[in-house]
CSV table of C-alpha atoms in Angstrom, one decimal:
chain,number,residue,atom,x,y,z
A,10,MET,CA,44.6,59.8,105.9
A,11,ASP,CA,47.8,61.7,105.1
A,12,LEU,CA,49.3,63.7,107.9
A,13,LYS,CA,49.7,66.7,105.5
A,14,LEU,CA,45.9,66.6,104.8
A,15,ILE,CA,45.1,66.4,108.5
A,16,ILE,CA,47.3,69.5,109.2
A,17,PHE,CA,45.6,71.4,106.3
A,18,TRP,CA,42.1,70.6,107.6
A,19,VAL,CA,42.9,71.5,111.3
A,20,PHE,CA,44.5,74.9,110.4
A,21,SER,CA,41.8,75.6,107.8
A,22,LEU,CA,39.1,75.2,110.4
A,23,VAL,CA,40.9,77.4,112.9
A,24,LEU,CA,41.4,80.0,110.1
A,25,ILE,CA,37.7,80.0,109.4
A,26,GLY,CA,36.9,80.3,113.0
A,27,ALA,CA,39.3,83.2,113.5
A,28,ALA,CA,37.9,85.0,110.4
A,29,ILE,CA,34.4,84.7,111.8
A,30,GLY,CA,35.6,86.0,115.1
A,31,VAL,CA,37.1,89.1,113.4
A,32,ILE,CA,33.7,90.2,112.0
A,33,THR,CA,31.5,89.1,114.9
A,34,THR,CA,33.3,90.3,118.0
A,35,ARG,CA,32.3,93.8,119.3
A,36,ASN,CA,35.7,94.5,121.0
A,37,PRO,CA,38.2,96.0,118.5
A,38,VAL,CA,41.1,94.6,120.5
A,39,GLN,CA,39.7,91.1,120.3
A,40,ALA,CA,39.1,91.5,116.6
A,41,ALA,CA,42.7,92.4,116.1
A,42,LEU,CA,43.8,89.3,118.0
A,43,PHE,CA,41.5,87.1,116.0
A,44,LEU,CA,43.1,88.7,112.8
A,45,VAL,CA,46.6,87.8,114.1
A,46,LEU,CA,45.4,84.2,114.6
A,47,ALA,CA,44.0,84.2,111.1
A,48,PHE,CA,47.3,85.4,109.6
A,49,VAL,CA,49.3,82.8,111.5
A,50,ASN,CA,47.1,80.0,110.3
A,51,SER,CA,47.2,81.3,106.7
A,52,SER,CA,51.0,81.3,106.8
A,53,ILE,CA,51.1,77.7,107.9
A,54,ILE,CA,48.8,76.7,105.0
A,55,TRP,CA,51.1,78.6,102.7
A,56,MET,CA,54.0,76.6,104.0
A,57,LEU,CA,52.1,73.5,103.2
A,58,MET,CA,51.9,74.8,99.7
A,59,GLU,CA,55.7,75.3,99.6
A,60,ALA,CA,55.4,79.0,99.5
A,61,GLU,CA,57.8,79.7,102.4
A,62,PHE,CA,58.6,83.2,101.4
A,63,LEU,CA,55.0,84.4,101.4
A,64,ALA,CA,54.4,82.6,104.8
A,65,ILE,CA,57.4,84.2,106.5
A,66,THR,CA,56.4,87.6,105.0
A,67,LEU,CA,52.9,87.3,106.3
A,68,VAL,CA,54.2,86.6,109.8
A,69,LEU,CA,56.9,89.2,109.9
A,70,VAL,CA,55.2,92.1,108.1
A,71,TYR,CA,51.5,91.7,108.9
A,72,VAL,CA,51.6,90.0,112.3
A,73,GLY,CA,54.9,91.4,113.5
A,74,ALA,CA,54.5,94.9,112.4
A,75,VAL,CA,51.2,96.0,110.9
A,76,MET,CA,48.9,94.2,113.4
A,77,VAL,CA,51.0,95.0,116.5
A,78,LEU,CA,50.9,98.7,115.4
A,79,PHE,CA,47.2,98.6,114.8
A,80,LEU,CA,46.7,96.9,118.1
A,81,PHE,CA,48.6,99.6,120.0
A,82,VAL,CA,46.7,102.3,118.1
A,83,VAL,CA,43.4,100.8,119.0
A,84,MET,CA,44.3,100.4,122.6
A,85,MET,CA,45.7,104.0,122.9
A,86,LEU,CA,42.7,105.6,121.1
A,87,ASP,CA,40.2,104.0,123.5
A,88,VAL,CA,37.5,103.9,120.8
A,89,ASN,CA,34.0,104.6,122.0
A,90,LEU,CA,32.0,101.6,120.9
A,91,VAL,CA,28.5,102.9,121.7
A,92,PRO,CA,28.2,105.1,118.5
A,93,LEU,CA,29.6,102.2,116.4
A,94,ARG,CA,27.0,99.8,117.7
A,95,GLU,CA,24.1,102.2,117.2
A,96,GLY,CA,24.4,102.0,113.4
A,97,PHE,CA,24.8,98.2,113.2
A,98,THR,CA,21.1,97.5,112.5
A,99,ARG,CA,20.8,100.2,110.0
A,100,TYR,CA,23.5,98.8,107.7
A,101,LEU,CA,22.6,95.2,108.4
A,102,PRO,CA,20.5,94.6,105.2
A,103,VAL,CA,23.3,96.0,103.0
A,104,GLY,CA,25.9,93.9,104.8
A,105,GLY,CA,23.7,90.8,104.5
A,106,LEU,CA,23.4,91.3,100.7
A,107,VAL,CA,27.1,91.8,100.3
A,108,ALA,CA,27.8,88.7,102.4
A,109,ALA,CA,25.3,86.7,100.4
A,110,ALA,CA,26.9,87.8,97.1
A,111,ILE,CA,30.4,86.8,98.4
A,112,VAL,CA,29.2,83.4,99.5
A,113,LEU,CA,27.4,82.8,96.2
A,114,GLN,CA,30.5,83.6,94.2
A,115,MET,CA,32.6,81.3,96.4
A,116,ILE,CA,30.0,78.5,95.9
A,117,LEU,CA,30.0,79.0,92.2
A,118,LEU,CA,33.8,79.0,92.1
A,119,ILE,CA,34.4,75.8,94.0
A,120,ARG,CA,31.6,73.7,92.5
A,121,VAL,CA,33.0,70.5,91.1
A,122,LYS,CA,30.6,70.7,88.1
A,123,TRP,CA,32.2,73.9,86.8
A,124,VAL,CA,35.8,73.5,88.2
A,125,ASP,CA,36.9,69.9,88.3
A,126,ALA,CA,40.1,69.3,90.2
A,127,SER,CA,41.0,66.4,88.1
A,128,GLN,CA,41.6,68.7,85.1
A,129,TYR,CA,44.7,70.1,86.9
A,130,ALA,CA,47.7,68.0,87.5
A,131,GLN,CA,48.9,67.8,91.1
A,132,PRO,CA,52.1,69.8,91.5
A,133,LEU,CA,55.2,67.7,92.1
A,134,PRO,CA,57.2,68.2,95.3
A,135,LYS,CA,60.1,70.5,94.9
A,136,PRO,CA,63.7,69.3,95.5
A,137,ALA,CA,65.5,70.1,98.7
A,138,ASP,CA,67.7,72.8,97.1
A,139,TYR,CA,64.6,74.6,95.7
A,140,SER,CA,64.4,78.3,96.7
A,141,ASN,CA,60.9,79.8,96.7
A,142,THR,CA,62.3,83.2,97.3
A,143,GLU,CA,64.6,83.0,94.2
A,144,ALA,CA,61.7,81.8,92.0
A,145,LEU,CA,59.5,84.5,93.2
A,146,GLY,CA,62.1,87.2,92.6
A,147,MET,CA,62.8,85.9,89.1
A,148,ALA,CA,59.1,86.0,88.2
A,149,MET,CA,58.6,89.4,89.8
A,150,TYR,CA,61.5,91.1,88.1
A,151,THR,CA,61.1,89.5,84.7
A,152,ASP,CA,57.5,88.5,83.8
A,153,TYR,CA,55.8,91.0,86.1
A,154,LEU,CA,58.2,93.9,86.2
A,155,PHE,CA,55.8,96.5,84.9
A,156,GLN,CA,53.0,95.5,87.3
A,157,PHE,CA,55.6,95.5,90.2
A,158,GLU,CA,56.7,99.1,89.3
A,159,VAL,CA,53.1,100.3,89.0
A,160,ALA,CA,52.3,99.0,92.5
A,161,ALA,CA,55.5,100.6,93.8
A,162,VAL,CA,54.4,104.0,92.3
A,163,ILE,CA,50.9,103.7,93.8
A,164,LEU,CA,52.4,102.9,97.2
A,165,LEU,CA,54.7,105.9,97.0
A,166,VAL,CA,51.9,108.2,96.1
A,167,ALA,CA,49.9,106.9,99.1
A,168,ILE,CA,52.9,107.5,101.4
A,169,ILE,CA,53.3,111.1,100.2
A,170,ALA,CA,49.6,111.7,100.5
A,171,ALA,CA,49.6,110.4,104.1
A,172,ILE,CA,52.5,112.7,105.0
A,173,ALA,CA,50.8,115.7,103.4
A,174,LEU,CA,47.6,115.1,105.3
A,175,THR,CA,49.5,114.7,108.6
A,176,MET,CA,51.7,117.8,108.2
A,177,ARG,CA,49.0,120.2,107.1
A,178,ARG,CA,48.5,123.2,109.3
A,179,ARG,CA,45.4,123.4,111.5
A,180,PRO,CA,44.3,126.7,113.1
A,181,LEU,CA,43.5,125.3,116.5
A,182,THR,CA,46.6,123.0,116.8
A,183,LYS,CA,49.7,124.1,118.7
A,184,TYR,CA,53.0,123.4,117.0
A,185,GLN,CA,56.6,123.4,118.3
A,186,ARG,CA,59.2,125.6,116.5
A,187,PRO,CA,62.6,124.1,117.1
A,188,ALA,CA,64.3,126.9,115.3
A,189,GLU,CA,63.0,129.4,117.9
A,190,GLN,CA,63.6,127.0,120.8
A,191,VAL,CA,67.3,126.7,120.2
A,192,LEU,CA,67.7,130.5,120.0
A,193,VAL,CA,66.2,131.1,123.5
A,194,GLN,CA,68.5,132.9,125.9
A,195,LYS,CA,68.6,132.6,129.7
A,196,ALA,CA,67.2,136.1,130.1
A,197,ASP,CA,64.0,135.1,128.1
A,198,ARG,CA,63.2,132.3,130.6
A,199,LEU,CA,64.9,133.1,133.9
A,200,ARG,CA,64.5,136.2,136.1
A,201,VAL,CA,66.1,136.6,139.5
A,202,VAL,CA,63.8,138.2,142.1
A,203,GLN,CA,64.9,139.7,145.4
A,204,VAL,CA,62.6,138.6,148.2
A,205,ASN,CA,63.1,139.6,151.8
A,206,SER,CA,63.7,136.7,154.2
A,207,GLU,CA,60.7,137.6,156.4
A,208,ASP,CA,58.4,137.4,153.3
A,209,ASN,CA,59.4,133.8,152.8
A,210,GLN,CA,57.7,132.9,156.0
A,211,ASN,CA,54.5,134.7,155.1
A,212,PRO,CA,52.0,132.3,153.4
A,213,ALA,CA,50.0,135.2,151.9
A,214,VAL,CA,53.0,136.5,150.0
A,215,MET,CA,54.0,133.2,148.7
A,216,SER,CA,50.4,132.3,147.5
A,217,ASN,CA,50.1,135.7,145.8
A,218,TYR,CA,53.5,135.3,144.2
A,219,ALA,CA,52.6,131.8,142.9
A,220,ALA,CA,49.3,133.0,141.5
A,221,ALA,CA,50.9,136.1,139.8
A,222,VAL,CA,53.9,134.5,138.1
A,223,PRO,CA,52.0,132.0,135.9
A,224,ALA,CA,49.7,134.7,134.6
A,225,VAL,CA,52.6,136.6,133.2
A,226,ALA,CA,53.7,135.7,129.6
A,227,PRO,CA,57.4,134.9,129.1
A,228,GLY,CA,59.3,138.0,127.9
A,229,ASP,CA,56.7,140.5,129.3
A,230,THR,CA,58.2,143.6,130.7
A,231,SER,CA,55.6,143.8,133.5
A,232,VAL,CA,57.0,140.7,135.3
A,233,ASP,CA,58.7,142.8,138.0
A,234,ASP,CA,55.5,144.9,138.6
A,235,ALA,CA,53.4,141.9,138.9
A,236,ILE,CA,55.8,140.3,141.5
A,237,ASP,CA,56.0,143.5,143.4
A,238,ASP,CA,52.2,143.9,143.5
A,239,ALA,CA,51.9,140.3,144.8
A,240,THR,CA,54.4,141.0,147.5
A,241,GLU,CA,52.7,144.1,148.7
A,242,GLN,CA,49.3,142.5,148.8
A,243,GLY,CA,50.6,139.7,150.9
A,244,ALA,CA,52.4,142.0,153.3
A,245,LYS,CA,49.2,144.0,154.1
A,246,PRO,CA,47.7,143.0,157.5
């Protein structure tokens, strides 16, 4: 048996196992790791098909960027799995029908009776100076230029929509205003208070002072009155 065929079958079986692990595991972090394994095995199979550019793109973009970002988001969100598992049995019949339809389509597609592999000539190996990236670029920007531009416009609309949904104002959400923050003066945030030295040793004064200061809003003119009241209450026997 050819070594190339052995490598294809080994990585294909690992790819199928990783794909099954993505949809069967109940832990989202483990599902993301199985998906990374599936992407890596897919890229190796693409390299066997002499599609080096697509293989490298799959590893760099999906495994190196998208999946790592997705994995960190899943780990930081700490998704509660209990509500997700409660509705599994309810949607199981619909999921089974969809899975059966997909399997049936795949069986009908790969049947030798309908699609005979002998009808298609085996592609010849490319020379050493062949560039898959150059061939893909020539085909994309000549034969498929219109489709490429349409896909680019759709992605641009999706990016703008995501930014618009993220930047919308919510009534219960607090926002920072950098323009107001840079205009803040020392007098707006800092106030010097004269405290007697003997009051510093009185725990009651210090506790009342600490309780009164956070309750006063910044810029309020009643700051001095609140501090004086706290000092007087702590000085009482």
